[in-house]
GROMACS .gro file of C-alpha atoms in nm:
model
  341
    1MET     CA    1   0.000   0.000   0.000
    2ARG     CA    2   0.140   0.337  -0.101
    3ARG     CA    3   0.039   0.503   0.220
    4ARG     CA    4   0.080   0.338   0.558
    5LEU     CA    5   0.013   0.518   0.881
    6ALA     CA    6   0.156   0.446   1.222
    7PRO     CA    7  -0.095   0.290   1.464
    8ALA     CA    8  -0.145   0.614   1.655
    9ALA     CA    9  -0.244   0.787   1.333
   10LEU     CA   10  -0.523   0.539   1.267
   11LEU     CA   11  -0.736   0.717   1.527
   12LEU     CA   12  -0.795   1.090   1.542
   13PRO     CA   13  -0.630   1.276   1.829
   14LEU     CA   14  -0.882   1.339   2.104
   15ALA     CA   15  -0.872   1.716   2.066
   16LEU     CA   16  -0.970   1.694   1.700
   17LEU     CA   17  -1.220   1.420   1.776
   18LEU     CA   18  -1.406   1.628   2.031
   19THR     CA   19  -1.437   1.927   1.801
   20ALA     CA   20  -1.589   1.696   1.539
   21CYS     CA   21  -1.873   1.591   1.770
   22GLY     CA   22  -2.229   1.702   1.718
   23GLY     CA   23  -2.571   1.579   1.819
   24ASN     CA   24  -2.744   1.680   2.141
   25SER     CA   25  -2.429   1.736   2.339
   26ALA     CA   26  -2.054   1.764   2.345
   27ALA     CA   27  -1.836   1.462   2.406
   28SER     CA   28  -1.673   1.585   2.724
   29ALA     CA   29  -1.553   1.328   2.973
   30GLY     CA   30  -1.771   1.508   3.224
   31GLY     CA   31  -1.776   1.264   3.516
   32ASP     CA   32  -2.031   1.008   3.625
   33THR     CA   33  -2.299   1.244   3.751
   34ASP     CA   34  -2.442   1.582   3.675
   35GLY     CA   35  -2.484   1.857   3.931
   36SER     CA   36  -2.801   1.698   4.071
   37GLY     CA   37  -2.632   1.364   4.135
   38SER     CA   38  -2.807   1.187   3.845
   39LEU     CA   39  -2.596   0.930   3.660
   40THR     CA   40  -2.493   1.027   3.307
   41LEU     CA   41  -2.415   0.766   3.041
   42ASN     CA   42  -2.191   0.911   2.769
   43VAL     CA   43  -2.294   0.748   2.441
   44GLY     CA   44  -2.112   0.769   2.107
   45ASP     CA   45  -2.320   0.750   1.792
   46GLN     CA   46  -2.299   0.778   1.415
   47LYS     CA   47  -2.527   0.931   1.155
   48GLY     CA   48  -2.866   0.760   1.171
   49GLY     CA   49  -2.754   0.533   1.453
   50SER     CA   50  -2.868   0.439   1.800
   51GLU     CA   51  -3.022   0.770   1.904
   52ALA     CA   52  -3.249   0.777   1.598
   53ILE     CA   53  -3.367   0.420   1.658
   54LEU     CA   54  -3.428   0.472   2.028
   55ARG     CA   55  -3.617   0.796   1.976
   56ALA     CA   56  -3.833   0.654   1.699
   57ALA     CA   57  -3.921   0.351   1.912
   58GLY     CA   58  -4.003   0.563   2.218
   59GLU     CA   59  -3.721   0.404   2.417
   60LEU     CA   60  -3.572   0.728   2.549
   61LYS     CA   61  -3.853   0.776   2.800
   62ASN     CA   62  -3.849   0.701   3.174
   63LEU     CA   63  -3.473   0.672   3.204
   64ASP     CA   64  -3.318   0.641   3.550
   65TYR     CA   65  -3.006   0.808   3.415
   66LYS     CA   66  -2.921   1.076   3.162
   67ILE     CA   67  -2.773   1.011   2.819
   68LYS     CA   68  -2.514   1.249   2.680
   69TRP     CA   69  -2.493   1.189   2.304
   70SER     CA   70  -2.190   1.254   2.085
   71THR     CA   71  -2.201   1.199   1.709
   72PHE     CA   72  -1.894   1.086   1.513
   73THR     CA   73  -1.821   1.058   1.142
   74SER     CA   74  -1.718   0.692   1.166
   75GLY     CA   75  -1.616   0.417   1.408
   76PRO     CA   76  -1.242   0.485   1.454
   77PRO     CA   77  -1.276   0.833   1.610
   78LEU     CA   78  -1.568   0.708   1.822
   79LEU     CA   79  -1.351   0.433   1.969
   80GLU     CA   80  -1.071   0.679   2.036
   81ALA     CA   81  -1.324   0.863   2.254
   82VAL     CA   82  -1.410   0.535   2.430
   83ASN     CA   83  -1.040   0.472   2.490
   84ALA     CA   84  -0.994   0.825   2.625
   85GLY     CA   85  -1.289   0.792   2.864
   86ALA     CA   86  -1.496   1.059   2.687
   87VAL     CA   87  -1.754   0.798   2.583
   88ASP     CA   88  -1.884   0.506   2.792
   89ILE     CA   89  -2.039   0.308   2.507
   90GLY     CA   90  -2.096   0.352   2.134
   91GLY     CA   91  -2.197   0.176   1.815
   92VAL     CA   92  -1.949   0.084   1.539
   93GLY     CA   93  -1.904  -0.160   1.251
   94ASN     CA   94  -1.699  -0.478   1.243
   95THR     CA   95  -1.354  -0.329   1.174
   96PRO     CA   96  -1.298  -0.030   1.409
   97PRO     CA   97  -1.262  -0.251   1.719
   98VAL     CA   98  -0.987  -0.445   1.543
   99PHE     CA   99  -0.785  -0.130   1.472
  100ALA     CA  100  -0.850   0.000   1.823
  101ALA     CA  101  -0.732  -0.330   1.967
  102GLY     CA  102  -0.423  -0.312   1.748
  103ALA     CA  103  -0.348   0.031   1.891
  104GLY     CA  104  -0.379  -0.104   2.245
  105SER     CA  105  -0.698   0.087   2.320
  106LYS     CA  106  -0.907   0.017   2.629
  107ILE     CA  107  -1.230  -0.116   2.476
  108SER     CA  108  -1.472  -0.405   2.531
  109VAL     CA  109  -1.725  -0.536   2.278
  110VAL     CA  110  -2.041  -0.590   2.484
  111ALA     CA  111  -2.314  -0.645   2.225
  112ALA     CA  112  -2.343  -0.747   1.860
  113TRP     CA  113  -2.594  -0.741   1.577
  114HIS     CA  114  -2.577  -0.959   1.266
  115GLY     CA  115  -2.724  -0.833   0.938
  116THR     CA  116  -2.669  -0.851   0.567
  117SER     CA  117  -2.384  -0.656   0.410
  118LYS     CA  118  -2.578  -0.537   0.105
  119GLY     CA  119  -2.553  -0.178   0.223
  120ASP     CA  120  -2.172  -0.208   0.242
  121THR     CA  121  -2.068  -0.132  -0.112
  122ILE     CA  122  -1.799  -0.021  -0.350
  123LEU     CA  123  -1.958   0.248  -0.562
  124VAL     CA  124  -1.847   0.375  -0.902
  125PRO     CA  125  -1.979   0.665  -1.114
  126ASN     CA  126  -2.266   0.582  -1.349
  127ASP     CA  127  -2.046   0.626  -1.656
  128SER     CA  128  -1.756   0.422  -1.516
  129LYS     CA  129  -1.617   0.145  -1.734
  130LEU     CA  130  -1.550  -0.067  -1.424
  131THR     CA  131  -1.780  -0.369  -1.405
  132LYS     CA  132  -1.619  -0.596  -1.142
  133PRO     CA  133  -1.381  -0.569  -0.847
  134ALA     CA  134  -1.089  -0.700  -1.055
  135ASP     CA  135  -1.121  -0.385  -1.268
  136LEU     CA  136  -1.010  -0.175  -0.968
  137LYS     CA  137  -0.645  -0.259  -1.036
  138GLY     CA  138  -0.453   0.067  -1.069
  139LYS     CA  139  -0.761   0.275  -0.979
  140SER     CA  140  -0.812   0.518  -0.691
  141VAL     CA  141  -1.058   0.417  -0.420
  142ALA     CA  142  -1.178   0.636  -0.132
  143VAL     CA  143  -1.240   0.472   0.206
  144ALA     CA  144  -1.244   0.572   0.573
  145GLN     CA  145  -0.936   0.414   0.725
  146GLY     CA  146  -1.009   0.156   0.994
  147SER     CA  147  -1.382   0.158   0.914
  148SER     CA  148  -1.598  -0.142   0.826
  149ALA     CA  149  -1.571  -0.030   0.464
  150HIS     CA  150  -1.193  -0.065   0.486
  151TYR     CA  151  -1.215  -0.439   0.548
  152GLN     CA  152  -1.494  -0.477   0.294
  153LEU     CA  153  -1.260  -0.321   0.036
  154VAL     CA  154  -0.971  -0.547   0.135
  155ALA     CA  155  -1.189  -0.860   0.133
  156SER     CA  156  -1.345  -0.772  -0.204
  157LEU     CA  157  -1.000  -0.717  -0.354
  158ARG     CA  158  -0.875  -1.046  -0.212
  159LYS     CA  159  -1.174  -1.230  -0.360
  160ALA     CA  160  -1.084  -1.078  -0.698
  161GLY     CA  161  -0.720  -1.187  -0.665
  162LEU     CA  162  -0.593  -0.839  -0.578
  163SER     CA  163  -0.440  -0.673  -0.273
  164PRO     CA  164  -0.451  -0.310  -0.149
  165SER     CA  165  -0.109  -0.254  -0.309
  166ASP     CA  166  -0.276  -0.308  -0.649
  167ILE     CA  167  -0.494   0.004  -0.609
  168LYS     CA  168  -0.449   0.366  -0.501
  169VAL     CA  169  -0.611   0.396  -0.159
  170LYS     CA  170  -0.739   0.741  -0.063
  171TYR     CA  171  -0.818   0.762   0.308
  172LEU     CA  172  -1.112   0.998   0.341
  173GLN     CA  173  -1.396   1.038   0.589
  174PRO     CA  174  -1.747   1.007   0.433
  175ALA     CA  175  -1.815   1.377   0.371
  176ASP     CA  176  -1.480   1.429   0.196
  177ALA     CA  177  -1.512   1.097   0.014
  178LEU     CA  178  -1.856   1.191  -0.118
  179ALA     CA  179  -1.718   1.520  -0.252
  180ALA     CA  180  -1.424   1.342  -0.413
  181PHE     CA  181  -1.650   1.076  -0.562
  182THR     CA  182  -1.909   1.310  -0.710
  183SER     CA  183  -1.640   1.542  -0.851
  184GLY     CA  184  -1.457   1.257  -1.023
  185LYS     CA  185  -1.142   1.280  -0.811
  186VAL     CA  186  -1.156   0.909  -0.726
  187ASP     CA  187  -1.259   0.612  -0.937
  188ALA     CA  188  -1.456   0.434  -0.663
  189TRP     CA  189  -1.577   0.468  -0.306
  190ALA     CA  190  -1.603   0.194  -0.043
  191VAL     CA  191  -1.875   0.292   0.203
  192TRP     CA  192  -2.179   0.185   0.406
  193ASP     CA  193  -2.543   0.285   0.444
  194PRO     CA  194  -2.693   0.545   0.454
  195TYR     CA  195  -2.424   0.682   0.220
  196THR     CA  196  -2.485   0.396  -0.023
  197SER     CA  197  -2.856   0.478  -0.041
  198GLN     CA  198  -2.780   0.850  -0.067
  199VAL     CA  199  -2.567   0.801  -0.379
  200LEU     CA  200  -2.801   0.552  -0.542
  201LYS     CA  201  -3.118   0.753  -0.482
  202ALA     CA  202  -2.950   1.067  -0.616
  203GLU     CA  203  -2.837   0.863  -0.919
  204GLN     CA  204  -2.479   0.977  -0.857
  205GLY     CA  205  -2.332   0.629  -0.892
  206ARG     CA  206  -2.393   0.256  -0.906
  207VAL     CA  207  -2.285  -0.050  -0.711
  208LEU     CA  208  -1.974  -0.230  -0.832
  209THR     CA  209  -1.997  -0.492  -0.557
  210THR     CA  210  -2.139  -0.537  -0.207
  211GLY     CA  211  -2.001  -0.694   0.107
  212ASP     CA  212  -2.271  -0.960   0.108
  213GLY     CA  213  -2.102  -1.297   0.139
  214VAL     CA  214  -1.764  -1.124   0.174
  215THR     CA  215  -1.780  -0.970   0.522
  216ASN     CA  216  -1.941  -1.096   0.842
  217GLY     CA  217  -2.220  -0.836   0.862
  218LEU     CA  218  -2.155  -0.761   1.228
  219THR     CA  219  -2.203  -0.433   1.410
  220PHE     CA  220  -2.114  -0.374   1.773
  221GLN     CA  221  -2.175  -0.176   2.087
  222VAL     CA  222  -1.836  -0.115   2.245
  223ALA     CA  223  -1.789   0.002   2.602
  224ALA     CA  224  -1.508   0.147   2.808
  225PRO     CA  225  -1.370  -0.104   3.063
  226LYS     CA  226  -1.361   0.178   3.319
  227ALA     CA  227  -1.736   0.225   3.282
  228LEU     CA  228  -1.792  -0.150   3.315
  229ALA     CA  229  -1.593  -0.149   3.640
  230ASP     CA  230  -1.850   0.086   3.791
  231LYS     CA  231  -2.165  -0.091   3.917
  232LYS     CA  232  -2.398   0.199   3.847
  233LYS     CA  233  -2.260   0.254   3.498
  234THR     CA  234  -2.279  -0.119   3.427
  235ALA     CA  235  -2.646  -0.118   3.526
  236ALA     CA  236  -2.704   0.178   3.293
  237VAL     CA  237  -2.522  -0.002   3.009
  238LYS     CA  238  -2.738  -0.310   3.065
  239ASP     CA  239  -3.056  -0.102   3.053
  240TYR     CA  240  -2.933   0.087   2.746
  241LEU     CA  241  -2.864  -0.238   2.560
  242GLU     CA  242  -3.207  -0.375   2.651
  243ARG     CA  243  -3.367  -0.058   2.513
  244LEU     CA  244  -3.166  -0.093   2.192
  245ARG     CA  245  -3.283  -0.454   2.162
  246ARG     CA  246  -3.648  -0.349   2.195
  247ALA     CA  247  -3.596  -0.060   1.954
  248TYR     CA  248  -3.460  -0.286   1.682
  249THR     CA  249  -3.753  -0.521   1.732
  250TRP     CA  250  -3.989  -0.224   1.695
  251VAL     CA  251  -3.815  -0.108   1.377
  252TYR     CA  252  -3.879  -0.440   1.200
  253ASP     CA  253  -4.252  -0.361   1.192
  254HIS     CA  254  -4.230   0.018   1.165
  255GLU     CA  255  -3.989   0.086   0.877
  256GLN     CA  256  -4.172   0.395   0.752
  257GLU     CA  257  -4.204   0.554   1.095
  258TRP     CA  258  -3.838   0.508   1.172
  259ALA     CA  259  -3.733   0.633   0.830
  260GLU     CA  260  -3.931   0.953   0.890
  261VAL     CA  261  -3.759   1.016   1.224
  262TRP     CA  262  -3.421   0.927   1.080
  263ALA     CA  263  -3.465   1.157   0.780
  264LYS     CA  264  -3.557   1.444   1.008
  265ASP     CA  265  -3.256   1.383   1.234
  266THR     CA  266  -2.998   1.345   0.959
  267GLY     CA  267  -3.133   1.577   0.690
  268LEU     CA  268  -3.145   1.288   0.443
  269PRO     CA  269  -3.437   1.274   0.201
  270GLU     CA  270  -3.704   1.041   0.333
  271ASP     CA  271  -3.676   0.805   0.036
  272VAL     CA  272  -3.302   0.769   0.102
  273ALA     CA  273  -3.363   0.692   0.468
  274LEU     CA  274  -3.630   0.435   0.387
  275ALA     CA  275  -3.407   0.267   0.129
  276ALA     CA  276  -3.127   0.233   0.385
  277VAL     CA  277  -3.371   0.103   0.646
  278LYS     CA  278  -3.492  -0.170   0.412
  279ARG     CA  279  -3.153  -0.259   0.266
  280THR     CA  280  -2.952  -0.264   0.585
  281TYR     CA  281  -3.104  -0.180   0.920
  282THR     CA  282  -3.407  -0.408   0.939
  283THR     CA  283  -3.194  -0.710   0.852
  284ARG     CA  284  -3.010  -0.693   1.184
  285ILE     CA  285  -3.064  -0.945   1.464
  286GLU     CA  286  -2.890  -0.917   1.799
  287VAL     CA  287  -2.658  -1.210   1.863
  288ALA     CA  288  -2.429  -1.329   2.138
  289VAL     CA  289  -2.069  -1.220   2.173
  290ASP     CA  290  -1.946  -1.578   2.142
  291LYS     CA  291  -1.656  -1.788   2.012
  292PRO     CA  292  -1.765  -1.791   1.643
  293LEU     CA  293  -1.799  -1.411   1.653
  294ILE     CA  294  -1.456  -1.375   1.808
  295ALA     CA  295  -1.309  -1.609   1.545
  296SER     CA  296  -1.466  -1.406   1.265
  297GLU     CA  297  -1.324  -1.082   1.404
  298GLN     CA  298  -0.989  -1.252   1.459
  299GLU     CA  299  -0.974  -1.318   1.086
  300ILE     CA  300  -1.016  -0.946   1.020
  301ALA     CA  301  -0.745  -0.865   1.274
  302ASP     CA  302  -0.506  -1.116   1.122
  303THR     CA  303  -0.570  -0.977   0.774
  304PHE     CA  304  -0.474  -0.624   0.874
  305THR     CA  305  -0.175  -0.752   1.068
  306GLN     CA  306  -0.052  -0.930   0.755
  307LEU     CA  307  -0.096  -0.606   0.562
  308LYS     CA  308   0.112  -0.433   0.831
  309LEU     CA  309  -0.169  -0.187   0.898
  310ILE     CA  310  -0.189  -0.326   1.250
  311PRO     CA  311   0.156  -0.346   1.411
  312ARG     CA  312   0.111  -0.653   1.626
  313LYS     CA  313  -0.083  -0.974   1.671
  314VAL     CA  314  -0.424  -0.903   1.825
  315ASP     CA  315  -0.610  -1.154   2.042
  316PHE     CA  316  -0.961  -1.025   1.983
  317ALA     CA  317  -1.105  -1.227   2.272
  318ASP     CA  318  -0.920  -0.993   2.509
  319PHE     CA  319  -1.137  -0.707   2.385
  320THR     CA  320  -1.477  -0.868   2.443
  321ASP     CA  321  -1.708  -0.891   2.745
  322PRO     CA  322  -1.989  -1.150   2.714
  323ARG     CA  323  -2.163  -1.066   3.042
  324PHE     CA  324  -2.463  -0.911   2.861
  325ASN     CA  325  -2.531  -1.210   2.631
  326GLY     CA  326  -2.821  -1.351   2.830
  327ASP     CA  327  -3.021  -1.591   2.613
  328LEU     CA  328  -2.929  -1.430   2.281
  329PRO     CA  329  -2.897  -1.653   1.972
  330PRO     CA  330  -2.548  -1.750   1.850
  331SER     CA  331  -2.361  -1.515   1.620
  332THR     CA  332  -2.405  -1.758   1.331
  333THR     CA  333  -2.780  -1.684   1.324
  334THR     CA  334  -2.901  -1.595   0.975
  335PRO     CA  335  -2.994  -1.225   0.943
  336ARG     CA  336  -3.334  -1.112   0.825
  337PRO     CA  337  -3.365  -1.079   0.444
  338SER     CA  338  -3.309  -0.739   0.290
  339GLU     CA  339  -3.582  -0.578   0.079
  340GLY     CA  340  -3.337  -0.348  -0.097
  341SER     CA  341  -3.478  -0.046  -0.274
   0.00000   0.00000   0.00000
């Protein structure tokens, strides 16, 4: 690969990370309670993520604690905030925990969802002559480094008999990648929903390939070990995860209602939000953090270690905490079918 960054550079410095936060609140480390003594759970989120689902499902009512939301552009900077203690728990894709583990971050995967990977795509312009992943050889591809799309790109290249050194990787966060893609500065863009749906609905590009059958389709809630060492915070995390579980169950039967809330929150057109809901989000089923899941993530870690993008061998099991599994189905459970758009 033409451009390799040191492990510390894989995650944004905390100062930059905090200035990038949005949502209802800042991502300050704050402390465990507010001035009134009420417990505050600091939650990291991404565009159209947990907060949107919980609000749409009515699961943000009657809380015994306060939630302080911070919104991040992708998983890697969110996990840097978890490592720094600015965030107690947050949602990310399947690859950011691997990079965070490789950097020695203090994180614990506490919950997992399994869905299809049809929303994880490599997009090309409508007039592109590229028709299959093998055609990417020598081409420039935008991707957020350390994101789930990063592994999807690597795995898609490997399936086509290529490696990252065969292409020109451009590490860009989604907003910059979208600008580069639509202006013709890159030949392709590896990304996830809702960005996939945004491009397709706007007819700004087409799908070259998806991650379906290539990646494991896992998404995670990742917590700070320090928060899990606190009994009150652990109880809040448990309640938060139970609310997320109910919210996802609600979404399965209320796609339109959630899409409307999501569109309002993110500024996405409603048809884009609904397309992403159908293609990606309603396929997800919560599964246990178990041995097959750990083995699947270990494969991702080993892949990036071999590419020398992670500097050392990672034992992914050391970065998981199965205490919240309960009676959840195994991680090998088949996800719900995607309706697409």
